[in-house]
Short mmCIF file of C-alpha atoms in Angstrom, two decimals:
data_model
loop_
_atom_site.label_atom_id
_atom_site.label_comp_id
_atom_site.label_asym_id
_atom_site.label_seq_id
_atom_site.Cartn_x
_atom_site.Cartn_y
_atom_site.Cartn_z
CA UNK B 16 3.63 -11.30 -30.68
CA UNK B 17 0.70 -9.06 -30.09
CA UNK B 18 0.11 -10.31 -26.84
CA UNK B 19 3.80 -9.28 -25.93
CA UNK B 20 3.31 -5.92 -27.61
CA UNK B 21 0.10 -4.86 -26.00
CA UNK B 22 1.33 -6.22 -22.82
CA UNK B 23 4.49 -3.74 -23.26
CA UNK B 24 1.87 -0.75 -23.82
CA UNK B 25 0.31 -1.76 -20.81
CA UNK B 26 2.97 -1.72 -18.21
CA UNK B 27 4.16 1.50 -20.73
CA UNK B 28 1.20 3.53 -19.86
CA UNK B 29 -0.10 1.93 -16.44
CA UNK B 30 3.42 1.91 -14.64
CA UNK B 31 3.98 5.52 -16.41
CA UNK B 32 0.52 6.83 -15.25
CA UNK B 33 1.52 5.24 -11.80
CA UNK B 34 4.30 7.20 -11.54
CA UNK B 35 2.92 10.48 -12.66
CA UNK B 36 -0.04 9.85 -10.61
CA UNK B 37 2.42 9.88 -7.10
CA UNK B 38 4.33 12.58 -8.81
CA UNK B 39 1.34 14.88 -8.61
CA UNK B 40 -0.24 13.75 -5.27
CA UNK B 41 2.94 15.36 -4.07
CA UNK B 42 1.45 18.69 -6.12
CA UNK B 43 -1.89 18.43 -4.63
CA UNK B 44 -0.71 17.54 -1.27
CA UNK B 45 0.42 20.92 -0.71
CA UNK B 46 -2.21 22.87 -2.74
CA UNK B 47 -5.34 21.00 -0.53
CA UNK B 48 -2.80 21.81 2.55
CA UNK B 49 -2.18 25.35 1.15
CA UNK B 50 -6.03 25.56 0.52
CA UNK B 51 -7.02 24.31 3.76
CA UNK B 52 -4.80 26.91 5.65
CA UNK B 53 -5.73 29.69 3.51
CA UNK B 54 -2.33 29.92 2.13
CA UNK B 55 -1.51 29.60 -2.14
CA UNK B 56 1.06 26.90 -2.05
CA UNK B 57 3.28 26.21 -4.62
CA UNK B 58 2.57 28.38 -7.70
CA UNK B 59 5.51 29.23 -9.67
CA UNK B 60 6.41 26.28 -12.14
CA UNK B 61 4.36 26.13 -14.62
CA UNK B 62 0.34 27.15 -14.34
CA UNK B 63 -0.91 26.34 -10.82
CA UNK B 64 2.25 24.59 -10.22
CA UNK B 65 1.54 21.66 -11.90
CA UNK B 66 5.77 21.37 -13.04
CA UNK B 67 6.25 21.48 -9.86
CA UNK B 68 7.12 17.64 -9.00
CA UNK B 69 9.04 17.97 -12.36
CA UNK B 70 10.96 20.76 -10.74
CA UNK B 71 11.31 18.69 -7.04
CA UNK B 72 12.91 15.54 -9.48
CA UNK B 73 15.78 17.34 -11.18
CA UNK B 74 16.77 19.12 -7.62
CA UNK B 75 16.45 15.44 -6.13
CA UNK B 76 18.87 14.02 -8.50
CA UNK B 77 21.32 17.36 -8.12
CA UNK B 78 21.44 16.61 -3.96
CA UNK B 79 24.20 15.69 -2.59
CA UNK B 80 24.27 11.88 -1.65
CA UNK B 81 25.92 11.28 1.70
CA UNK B 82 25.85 7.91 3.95
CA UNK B 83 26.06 8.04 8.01
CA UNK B 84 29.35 6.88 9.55
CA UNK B 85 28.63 3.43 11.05
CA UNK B 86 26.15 2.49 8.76
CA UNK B 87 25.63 -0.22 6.80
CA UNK B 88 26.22 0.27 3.60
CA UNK B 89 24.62 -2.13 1.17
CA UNK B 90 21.71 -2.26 3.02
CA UNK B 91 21.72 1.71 3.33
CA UNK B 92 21.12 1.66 -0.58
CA UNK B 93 18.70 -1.12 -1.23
CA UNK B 94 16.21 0.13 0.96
CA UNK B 95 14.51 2.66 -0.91
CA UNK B 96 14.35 0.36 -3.72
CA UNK B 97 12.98 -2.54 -1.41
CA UNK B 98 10.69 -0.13 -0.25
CA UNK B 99 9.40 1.49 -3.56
CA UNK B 100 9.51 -2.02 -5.74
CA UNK B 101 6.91 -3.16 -3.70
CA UNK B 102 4.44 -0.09 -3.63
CA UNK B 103 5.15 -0.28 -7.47
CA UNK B 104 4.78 -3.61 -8.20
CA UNK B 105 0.86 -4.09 -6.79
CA UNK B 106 -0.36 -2.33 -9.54
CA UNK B 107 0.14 -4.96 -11.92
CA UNK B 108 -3.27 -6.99 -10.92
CA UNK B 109 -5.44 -3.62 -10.65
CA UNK B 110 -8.12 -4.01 -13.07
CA UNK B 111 -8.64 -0.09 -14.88
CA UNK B 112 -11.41 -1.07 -17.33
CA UNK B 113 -13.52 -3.78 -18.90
CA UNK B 114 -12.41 -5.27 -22.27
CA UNK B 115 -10.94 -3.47 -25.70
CA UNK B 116 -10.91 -5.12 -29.00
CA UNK B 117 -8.11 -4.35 -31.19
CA UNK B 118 -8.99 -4.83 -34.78
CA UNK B 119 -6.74 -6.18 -36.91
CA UNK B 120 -4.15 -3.86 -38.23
CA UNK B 121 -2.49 -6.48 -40.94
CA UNK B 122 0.63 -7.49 -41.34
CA UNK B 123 3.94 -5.67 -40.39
CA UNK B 124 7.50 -6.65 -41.42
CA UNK B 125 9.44 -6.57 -37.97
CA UNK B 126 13.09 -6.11 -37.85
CA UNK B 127 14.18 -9.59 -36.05
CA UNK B 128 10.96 -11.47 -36.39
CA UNK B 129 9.91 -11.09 -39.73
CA UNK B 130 6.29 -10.52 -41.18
CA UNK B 131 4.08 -10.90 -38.26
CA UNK B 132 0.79 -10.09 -38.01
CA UNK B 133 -0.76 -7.36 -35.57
CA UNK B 134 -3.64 -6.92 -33.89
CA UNK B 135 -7.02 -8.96 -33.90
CA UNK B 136 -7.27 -9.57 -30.10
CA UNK B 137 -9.48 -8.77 -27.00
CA UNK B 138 -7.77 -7.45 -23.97
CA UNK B 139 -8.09 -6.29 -20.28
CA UNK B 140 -7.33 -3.09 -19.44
CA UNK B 141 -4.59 -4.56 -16.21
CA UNK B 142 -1.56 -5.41 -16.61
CA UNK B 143 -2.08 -9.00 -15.97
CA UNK B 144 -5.40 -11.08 -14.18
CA UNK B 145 -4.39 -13.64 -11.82
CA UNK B 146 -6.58 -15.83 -10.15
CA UNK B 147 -5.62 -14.65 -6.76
CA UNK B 148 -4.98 -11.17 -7.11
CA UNK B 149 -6.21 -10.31 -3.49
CA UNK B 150 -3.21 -12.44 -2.19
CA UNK B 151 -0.74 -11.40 -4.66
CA UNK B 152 -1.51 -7.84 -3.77
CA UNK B 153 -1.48 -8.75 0.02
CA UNK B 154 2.14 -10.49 -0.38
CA UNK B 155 3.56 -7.79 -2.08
CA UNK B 156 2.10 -4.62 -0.36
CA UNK B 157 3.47 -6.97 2.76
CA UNK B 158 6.95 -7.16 1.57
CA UNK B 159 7.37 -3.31 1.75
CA UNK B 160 8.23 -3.52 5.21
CA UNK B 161 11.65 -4.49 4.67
CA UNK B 162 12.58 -1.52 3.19
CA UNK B 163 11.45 0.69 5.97
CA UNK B 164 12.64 -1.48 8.38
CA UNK B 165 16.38 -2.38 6.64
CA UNK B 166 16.55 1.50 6.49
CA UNK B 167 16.24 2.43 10.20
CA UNK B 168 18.56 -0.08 11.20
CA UNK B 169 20.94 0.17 8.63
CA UNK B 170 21.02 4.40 9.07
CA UNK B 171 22.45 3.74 12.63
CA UNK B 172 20.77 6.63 13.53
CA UNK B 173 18.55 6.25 16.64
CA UNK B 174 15.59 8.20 15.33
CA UNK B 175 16.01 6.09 12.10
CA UNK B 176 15.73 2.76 13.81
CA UNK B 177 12.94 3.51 16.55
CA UNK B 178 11.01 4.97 13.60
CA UNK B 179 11.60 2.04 11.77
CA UNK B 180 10.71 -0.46 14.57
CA UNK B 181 7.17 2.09 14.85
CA UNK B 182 6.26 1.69 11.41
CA UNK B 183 6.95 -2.60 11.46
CA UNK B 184 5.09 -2.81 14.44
CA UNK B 185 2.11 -0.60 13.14
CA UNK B 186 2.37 -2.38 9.68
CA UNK B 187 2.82 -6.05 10.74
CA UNK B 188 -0.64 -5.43 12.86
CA UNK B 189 -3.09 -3.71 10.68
CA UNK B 190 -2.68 -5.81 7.95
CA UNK B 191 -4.75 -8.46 10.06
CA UNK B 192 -7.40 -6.04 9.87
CA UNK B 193 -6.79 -5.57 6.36
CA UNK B 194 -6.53 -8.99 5.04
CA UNK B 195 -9.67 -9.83 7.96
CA UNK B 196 -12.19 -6.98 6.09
CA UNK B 197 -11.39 -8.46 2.47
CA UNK B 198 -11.87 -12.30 3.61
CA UNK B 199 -15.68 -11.20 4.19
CA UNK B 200 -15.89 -9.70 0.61
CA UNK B 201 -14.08 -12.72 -0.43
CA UNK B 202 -17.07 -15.26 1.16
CA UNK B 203 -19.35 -13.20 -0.72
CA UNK B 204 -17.84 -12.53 -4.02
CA UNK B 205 -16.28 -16.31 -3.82
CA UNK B 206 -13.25 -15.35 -5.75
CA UNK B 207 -9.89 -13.81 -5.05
CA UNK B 208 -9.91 -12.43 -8.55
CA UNK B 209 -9.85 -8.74 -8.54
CA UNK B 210 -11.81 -8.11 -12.20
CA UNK B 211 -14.66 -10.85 -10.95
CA UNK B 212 -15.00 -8.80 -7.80
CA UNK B 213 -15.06 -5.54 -9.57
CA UNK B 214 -17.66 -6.86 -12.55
CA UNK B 215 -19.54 -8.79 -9.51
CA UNK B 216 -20.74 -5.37 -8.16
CA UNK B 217 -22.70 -4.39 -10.93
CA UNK B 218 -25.15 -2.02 -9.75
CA UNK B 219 -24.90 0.98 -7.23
CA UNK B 220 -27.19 -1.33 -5.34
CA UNK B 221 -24.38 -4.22 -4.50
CA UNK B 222 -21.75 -2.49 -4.13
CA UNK B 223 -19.64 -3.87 -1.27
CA UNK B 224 -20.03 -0.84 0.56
CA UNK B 225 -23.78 -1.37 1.44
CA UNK B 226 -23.16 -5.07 1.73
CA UNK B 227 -20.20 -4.95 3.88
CA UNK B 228 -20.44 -1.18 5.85
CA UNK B 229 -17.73 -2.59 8.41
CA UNK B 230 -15.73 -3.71 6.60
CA UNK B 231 -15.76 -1.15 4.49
CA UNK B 232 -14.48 1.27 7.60
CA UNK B 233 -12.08 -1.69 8.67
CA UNK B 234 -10.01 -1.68 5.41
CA UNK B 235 -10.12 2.15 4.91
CA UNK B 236 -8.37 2.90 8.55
CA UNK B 237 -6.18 -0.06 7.45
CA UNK B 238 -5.20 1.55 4.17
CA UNK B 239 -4.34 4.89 6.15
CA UNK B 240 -2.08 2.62 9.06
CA UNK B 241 -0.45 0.48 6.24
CA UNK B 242 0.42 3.46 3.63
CA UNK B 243 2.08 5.44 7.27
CA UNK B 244 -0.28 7.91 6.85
CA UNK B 245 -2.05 10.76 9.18
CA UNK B 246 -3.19 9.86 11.60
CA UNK B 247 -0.98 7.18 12.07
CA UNK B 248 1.83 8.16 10.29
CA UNK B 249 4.19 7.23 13.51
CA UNK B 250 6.94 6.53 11.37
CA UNK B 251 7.80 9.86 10.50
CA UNK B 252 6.32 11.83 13.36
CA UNK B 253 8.05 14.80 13.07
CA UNK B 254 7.95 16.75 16.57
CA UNK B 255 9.62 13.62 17.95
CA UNK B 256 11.58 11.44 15.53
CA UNK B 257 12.46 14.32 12.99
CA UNK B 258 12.08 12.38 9.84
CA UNK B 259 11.63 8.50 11.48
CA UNK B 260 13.10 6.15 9.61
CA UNK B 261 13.92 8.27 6.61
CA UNK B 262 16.36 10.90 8.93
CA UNK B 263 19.22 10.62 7.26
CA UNK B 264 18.39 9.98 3.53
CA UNK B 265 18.83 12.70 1.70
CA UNK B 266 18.28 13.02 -2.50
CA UNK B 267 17.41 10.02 -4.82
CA UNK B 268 17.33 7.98 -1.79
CA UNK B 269 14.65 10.03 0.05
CA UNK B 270 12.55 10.64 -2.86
CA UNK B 271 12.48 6.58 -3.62
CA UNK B 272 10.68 6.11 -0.14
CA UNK B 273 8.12 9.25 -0.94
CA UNK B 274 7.26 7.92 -4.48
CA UNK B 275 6.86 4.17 -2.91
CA UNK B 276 4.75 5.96 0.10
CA UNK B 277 2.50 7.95 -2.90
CA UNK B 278 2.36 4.46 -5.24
CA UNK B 279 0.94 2.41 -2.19
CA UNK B 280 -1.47 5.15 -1.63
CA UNK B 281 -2.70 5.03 -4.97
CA UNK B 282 -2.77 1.64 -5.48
CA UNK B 283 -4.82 0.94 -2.22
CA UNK B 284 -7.09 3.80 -3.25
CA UNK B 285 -7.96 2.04 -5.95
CA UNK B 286 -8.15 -1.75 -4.27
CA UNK B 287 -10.56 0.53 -2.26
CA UNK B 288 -12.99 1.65 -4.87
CA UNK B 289 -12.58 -2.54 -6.75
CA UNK B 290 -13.37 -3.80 -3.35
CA UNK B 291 -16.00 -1.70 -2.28
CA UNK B 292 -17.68 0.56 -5.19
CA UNK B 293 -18.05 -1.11 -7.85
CA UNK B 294 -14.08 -0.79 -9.07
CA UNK B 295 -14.31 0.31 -12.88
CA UNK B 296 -18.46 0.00 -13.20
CA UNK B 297 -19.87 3.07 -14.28
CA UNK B 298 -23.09 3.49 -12.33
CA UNK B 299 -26.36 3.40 -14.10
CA UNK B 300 -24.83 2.29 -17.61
CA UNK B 301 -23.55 -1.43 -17.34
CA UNK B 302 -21.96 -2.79 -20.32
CA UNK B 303 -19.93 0.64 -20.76
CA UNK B 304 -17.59 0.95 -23.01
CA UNK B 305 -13.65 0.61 -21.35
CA UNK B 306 -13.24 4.68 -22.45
CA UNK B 307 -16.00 5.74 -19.93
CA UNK B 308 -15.24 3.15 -17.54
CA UNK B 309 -11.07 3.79 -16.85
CA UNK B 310 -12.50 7.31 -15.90
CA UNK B 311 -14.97 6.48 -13.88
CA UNK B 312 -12.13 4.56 -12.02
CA UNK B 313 -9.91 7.00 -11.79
CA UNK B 314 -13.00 9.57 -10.25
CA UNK B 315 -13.64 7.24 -7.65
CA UNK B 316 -9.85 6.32 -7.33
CA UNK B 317 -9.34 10.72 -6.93
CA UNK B 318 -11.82 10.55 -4.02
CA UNK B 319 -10.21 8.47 -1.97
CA UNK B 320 -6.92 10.11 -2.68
CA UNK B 321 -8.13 13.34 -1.78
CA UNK B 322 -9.45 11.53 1.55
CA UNK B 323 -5.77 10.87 2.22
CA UNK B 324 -4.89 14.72 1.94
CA UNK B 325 -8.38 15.52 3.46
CA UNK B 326 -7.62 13.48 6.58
CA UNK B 327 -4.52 14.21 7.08
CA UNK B 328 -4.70 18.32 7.04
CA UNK B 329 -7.72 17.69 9.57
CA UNK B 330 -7.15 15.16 12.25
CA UNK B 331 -4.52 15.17 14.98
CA UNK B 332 -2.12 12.44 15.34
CA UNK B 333 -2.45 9.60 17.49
CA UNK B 334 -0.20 8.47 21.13
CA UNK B 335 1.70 5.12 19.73
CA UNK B 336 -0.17 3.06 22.36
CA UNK B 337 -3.35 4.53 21.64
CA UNK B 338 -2.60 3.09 17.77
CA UNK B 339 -1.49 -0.43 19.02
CA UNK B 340 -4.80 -0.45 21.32
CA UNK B 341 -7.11 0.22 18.56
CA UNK B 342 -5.63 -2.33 16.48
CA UNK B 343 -5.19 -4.96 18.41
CA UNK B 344 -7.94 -4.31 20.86
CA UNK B 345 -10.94 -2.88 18.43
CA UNK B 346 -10.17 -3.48 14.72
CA UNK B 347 -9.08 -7.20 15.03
CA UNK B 348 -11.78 -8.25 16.84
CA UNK B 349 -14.46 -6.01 14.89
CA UNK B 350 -13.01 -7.78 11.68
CA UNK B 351 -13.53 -11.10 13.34
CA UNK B 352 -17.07 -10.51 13.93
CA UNK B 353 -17.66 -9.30 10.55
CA UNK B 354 -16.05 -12.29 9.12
CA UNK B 355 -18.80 -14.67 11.51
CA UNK B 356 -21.47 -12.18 10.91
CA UNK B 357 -20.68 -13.00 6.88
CA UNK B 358 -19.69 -16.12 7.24
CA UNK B 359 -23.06 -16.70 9.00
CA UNK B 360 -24.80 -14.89 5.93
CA UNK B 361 -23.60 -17.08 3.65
CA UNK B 362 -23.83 -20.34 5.26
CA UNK B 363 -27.54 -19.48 5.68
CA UNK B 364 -27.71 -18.53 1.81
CA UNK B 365 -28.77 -14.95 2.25
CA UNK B 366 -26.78 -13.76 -0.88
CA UNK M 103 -1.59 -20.46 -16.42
CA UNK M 104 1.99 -19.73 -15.37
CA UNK M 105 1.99 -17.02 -18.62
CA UNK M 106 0.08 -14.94 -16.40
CA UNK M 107 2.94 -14.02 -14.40
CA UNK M 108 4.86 -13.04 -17.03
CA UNK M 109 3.36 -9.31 -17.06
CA UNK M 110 4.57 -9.21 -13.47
CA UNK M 111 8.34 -9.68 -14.31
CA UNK M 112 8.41 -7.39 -17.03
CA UNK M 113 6.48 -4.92 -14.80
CA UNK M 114 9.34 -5.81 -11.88
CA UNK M 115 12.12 -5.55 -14.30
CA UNK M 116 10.97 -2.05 -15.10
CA UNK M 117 10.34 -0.98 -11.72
CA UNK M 118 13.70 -2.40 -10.73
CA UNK M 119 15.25 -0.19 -13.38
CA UNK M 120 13.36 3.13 -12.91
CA UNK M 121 14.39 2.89 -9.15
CA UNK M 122 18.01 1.71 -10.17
CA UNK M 123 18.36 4.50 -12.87
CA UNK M 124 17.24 7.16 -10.27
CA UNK M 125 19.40 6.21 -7.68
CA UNK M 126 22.46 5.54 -10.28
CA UNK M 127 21.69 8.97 -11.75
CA UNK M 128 21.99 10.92 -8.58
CA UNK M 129 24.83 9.20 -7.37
CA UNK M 130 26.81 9.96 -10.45
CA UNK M 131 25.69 14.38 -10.71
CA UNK M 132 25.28 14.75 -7.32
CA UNK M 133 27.93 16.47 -5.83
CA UNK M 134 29.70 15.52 -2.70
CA UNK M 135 31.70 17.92 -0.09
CA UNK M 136 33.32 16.17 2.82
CA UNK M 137 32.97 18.09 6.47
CA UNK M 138 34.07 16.98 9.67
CA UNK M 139 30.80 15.74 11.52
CA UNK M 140 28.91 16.21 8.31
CA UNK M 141 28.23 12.21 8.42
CA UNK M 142 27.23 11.92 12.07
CA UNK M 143 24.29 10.53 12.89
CA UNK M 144 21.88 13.98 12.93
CA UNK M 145 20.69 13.99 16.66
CA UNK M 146 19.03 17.73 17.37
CA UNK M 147 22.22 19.31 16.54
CA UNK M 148 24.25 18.54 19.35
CA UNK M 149 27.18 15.96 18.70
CA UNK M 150 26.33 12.30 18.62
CA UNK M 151 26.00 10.25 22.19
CA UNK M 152 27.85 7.47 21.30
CA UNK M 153 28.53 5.95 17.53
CA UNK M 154 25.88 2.52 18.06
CA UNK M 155 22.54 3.32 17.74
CA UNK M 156 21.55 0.00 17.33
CA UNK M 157 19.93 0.11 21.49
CA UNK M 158 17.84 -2.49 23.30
CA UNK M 159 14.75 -2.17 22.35
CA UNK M 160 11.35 -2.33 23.98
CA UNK M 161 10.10 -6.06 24.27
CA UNK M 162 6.95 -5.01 23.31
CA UNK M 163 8.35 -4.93 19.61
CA UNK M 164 8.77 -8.17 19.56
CA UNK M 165 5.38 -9.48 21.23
CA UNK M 166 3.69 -7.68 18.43
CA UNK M 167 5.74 -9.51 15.83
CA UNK M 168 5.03 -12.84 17.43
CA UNK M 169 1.21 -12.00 17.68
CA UNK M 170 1.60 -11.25 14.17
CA UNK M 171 2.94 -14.19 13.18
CA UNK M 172 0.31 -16.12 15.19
CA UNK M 173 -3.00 -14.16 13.77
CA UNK M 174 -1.41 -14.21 10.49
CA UNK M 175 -0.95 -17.88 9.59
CA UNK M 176 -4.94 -18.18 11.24
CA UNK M 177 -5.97 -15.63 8.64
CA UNK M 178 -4.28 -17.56 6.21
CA UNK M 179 -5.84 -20.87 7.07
CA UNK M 180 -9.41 -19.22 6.72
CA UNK M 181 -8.73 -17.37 3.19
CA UNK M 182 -9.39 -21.29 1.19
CA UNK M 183 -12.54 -21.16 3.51
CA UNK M 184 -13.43 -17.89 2.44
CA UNK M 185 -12.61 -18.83 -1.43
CA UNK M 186 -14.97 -21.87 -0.92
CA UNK M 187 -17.60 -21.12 0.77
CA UNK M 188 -20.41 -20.43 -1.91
CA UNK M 189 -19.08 -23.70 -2.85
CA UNK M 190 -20.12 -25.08 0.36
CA UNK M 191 -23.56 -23.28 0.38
CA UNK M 192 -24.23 -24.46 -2.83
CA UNK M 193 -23.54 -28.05 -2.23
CA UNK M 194 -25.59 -28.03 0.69
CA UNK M 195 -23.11 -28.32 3.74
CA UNK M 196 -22.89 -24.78 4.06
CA UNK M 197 -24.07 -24.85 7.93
CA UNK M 198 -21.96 -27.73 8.46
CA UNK M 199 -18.46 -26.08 7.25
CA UNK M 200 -19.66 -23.32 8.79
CA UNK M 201 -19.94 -24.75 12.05
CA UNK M 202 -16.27 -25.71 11.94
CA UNK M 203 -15.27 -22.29 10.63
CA UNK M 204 -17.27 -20.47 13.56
CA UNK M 205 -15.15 -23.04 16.18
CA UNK M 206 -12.16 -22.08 14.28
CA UNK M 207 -13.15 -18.21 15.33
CA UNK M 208 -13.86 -18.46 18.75
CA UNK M 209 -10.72 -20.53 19.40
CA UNK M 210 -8.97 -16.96 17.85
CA UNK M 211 -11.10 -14.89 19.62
CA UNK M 212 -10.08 -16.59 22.74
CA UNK M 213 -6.30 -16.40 22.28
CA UNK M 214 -6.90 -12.80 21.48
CA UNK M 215 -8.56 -12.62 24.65
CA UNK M 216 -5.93 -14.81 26.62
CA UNK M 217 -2.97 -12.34 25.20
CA UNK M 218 -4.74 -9.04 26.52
CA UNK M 219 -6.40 -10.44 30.19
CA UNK M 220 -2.65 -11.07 30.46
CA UNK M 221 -1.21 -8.18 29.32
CA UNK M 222 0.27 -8.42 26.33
CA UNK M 223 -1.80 -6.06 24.62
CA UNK M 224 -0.73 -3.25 27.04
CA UNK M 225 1.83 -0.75 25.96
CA UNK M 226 3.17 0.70 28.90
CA UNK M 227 3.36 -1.05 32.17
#
């Protein structure tokens, strides 16, 4: 019973501080951009605009919904959900922080279950801890394609579908380079468990990021390519596909894609920091309690957020060949080497 | 062990219904005004060229899926190695499995190789 309740909390509080974490990258988005172009950005709801994705929400749902002639329907409406469920769903296996115990708070007389008793157990602060949490992550993150994909063709708009087709193609071929950086963190972590990486890098001093510098660079132009972001954000290059695959979606629809686009980005940010800083250690103070630790995660989580936004405000955007090239021609086999270069490591025993 | 995965469908149920709910919700307020060309397909402003959009496509598209496919299921077969090999180290045929792994690479790195002296690696032609 306690299991089930704290597990409730959890999704209560991590799915909820998901969701109000994408909510307000769309805030800071346009401050840093405001910022960085010496403009104020939005400022009117609320104190520095913070009500303003509260504000964007409530004129979402008040749009008016329409669907292109010639479309296909069902598919025109599943999409954003087949695109957001995804980004969404990853977060289950991140781990925040270390363990809490919660004491025992006695015995409660539930309506439907009768007097059951509360409390009393040690938890993780993740939703759940599978044993292959890299994979599960990798499936799922992988199935997100559909959406993008089933919503270009289904918009029958032409824009829509060769945005669409831009985005698979991009998608489908940096996740080699993205699964290819985390195998060599895999040979030397040994696990596929996301919390035993994390705890493995106890010290500043083995954190991945030393240990595996490539890699390290691999998996963060990955993240940027897989989340369709600057500078390969092909899917929805504006000057010439409009909106990509996205063109004709308009209110609830529209936003679904934007808060699956800012979930993925959050969620690899912070697959970033388990994989490659340490994930919720809190430098120079092991054994720290889970209060200090789930903000220290979230610090380093910010920073690579903010690299998103920083990035994107500062670096042109690629040519669509130019993006394939570097994938297929530089990243793929870089990753390949560092896989033998590790793989070499460890056969030798060096860690 | 399977309990472990029972987190993930209560997480997917909720998902499912906060992107449900939104959608629903907008669907039912949102108001709706019907206009002649209103639900064309939006091409610069001028009227639609033709009501198909679904065109031939580059074959390129599909080369890159096929790649995929191929690198992919590769990947795949090395992510037990990668799991293992500690394992391996430990038990003292470390050099040995990795021997296989490394042949196991360069037969990847030469199909990668293959696919762009031919080619297929080459956007425009």
């Amino acid at each position: 019973m306690t299991v089930t309740l704290v597990t409730l909390l959890k999704i209560l509080v991590i799915y909820g501080g998901l969701i109000n974490v994408a909510a307000l990258m769309t805030l800071a988005e346009r401050k840093v951009s405001a910022w960085m172009q010496f403009r104020i950005g939005p400022n009117r709801v609320g104190p520095w605009g913070v009500l303003q994705p509260l504000a964007d929400g409530v004129k979402f749902i008040f749009k008016e919904e329409f669907t292109p002639e010639g479309a296909n329907k069902f598919l025109f409406r599943i999409a954003p959900m087949l695109s957001a469920v995804p980004a969404m769903l990853t977060v289950a296996v991140l781990p925040l922080a270390g363990d809490i115990a919660i004491p025992k708070l006695g015995t409660f007389d539930l309506p439907f279950f009768g007097p059951t008793e509360l409390g009393g157990i040690t938890t993780n602060l993740s939703i759940t801890d599978l044993d292959i949490s890299v994979l599960f992550v990798l499936a799922v993150s992988g199935l997100s394609i559909y959406g993008i994909i089933l919503g270009g063709w289904a918009s029958n708009s032409k824009y829509s579908l060769l945005g669409a087709l831009r985005a698979s193609a991009q998608m489908i071929s940096y996740e080699l380079t993205l699964m290819l950086s985390l195998l060599s963190i895999v040979v030397m972590t040994g696990s596929l468990d996301l919390r035993e990486i994390a705890t493995s890098q106890a010290t500043i001093g083995q954190w991945h990021i030393w240990t595996q510098p490539l890699a390290f660079i691999l998996f963060v132009v990955a993240t940027f390519a897989e989340t369709n972001r600057h500078p390969f954000d092909f899917a929805e290059c504006e000057p010439e596909l409009v909106g990509g695959f996205h063109t004709e979606y308009s209110s609830m629809k529209f936003a679904l894609f934007f808060m699956g686009e800012y979930c993925a980005m959050a969620v690899m940010s912070g697959l970033t920091v388990t994989f490659f800083l340490g994930g919720f250690g809190v430098p120079f103070w092991p054994d720290a309690p889970w209060f200090v630790e789930l903000p220290a995660f979230l610090a380093k989580t910010a920073f690579f957020l903010f690299l998103f936004i920083w990035v994107r405000w500062t670096l042109p955007r690629f040519r669509f060949d130019q993006l394939m090239g570097l994938s297929w021609k530089w990243l793929l086999n870089l990753a390949l080497f560092n896989l033998f270069l590790t793989g070499l490591a460890s056969a030798l025993g060096w860690f | 062990m399977l309990e472990q995965y029972a987190p993930i469908l209560m997480l997917l149920a909720a998902v499912m219904g906060f992107a449900l709910f939104n959608i629903g919700l907008s669907e039912l307020v949102g108001r709706r005004r019907r206009a002649v060309g209103k639900e064309a397909a939006y091409e610069c402003g001028m009227g639609s060229y033709g009501t198909n959009a679904r065109l031939r496509l580059s074959i390129h598209f599909y080369l890159v899926a096929v790649l995929f496919i191929l690198f992919d299921v590769e990947v795949l077969l090395l992510v037990p190695w990668a799991v293992a090999a500690k394992g391996f180290g430990e038990a003292g045929v470390g050099m040995h499995v990795f021997g296989c792994v490394a042949a196991f690479l360069i037969v990847l790195e030469v199909g990668l190789a293959y696919v762009w002296a031919k080619g297929g690696l080459t956007w425009d032609r």
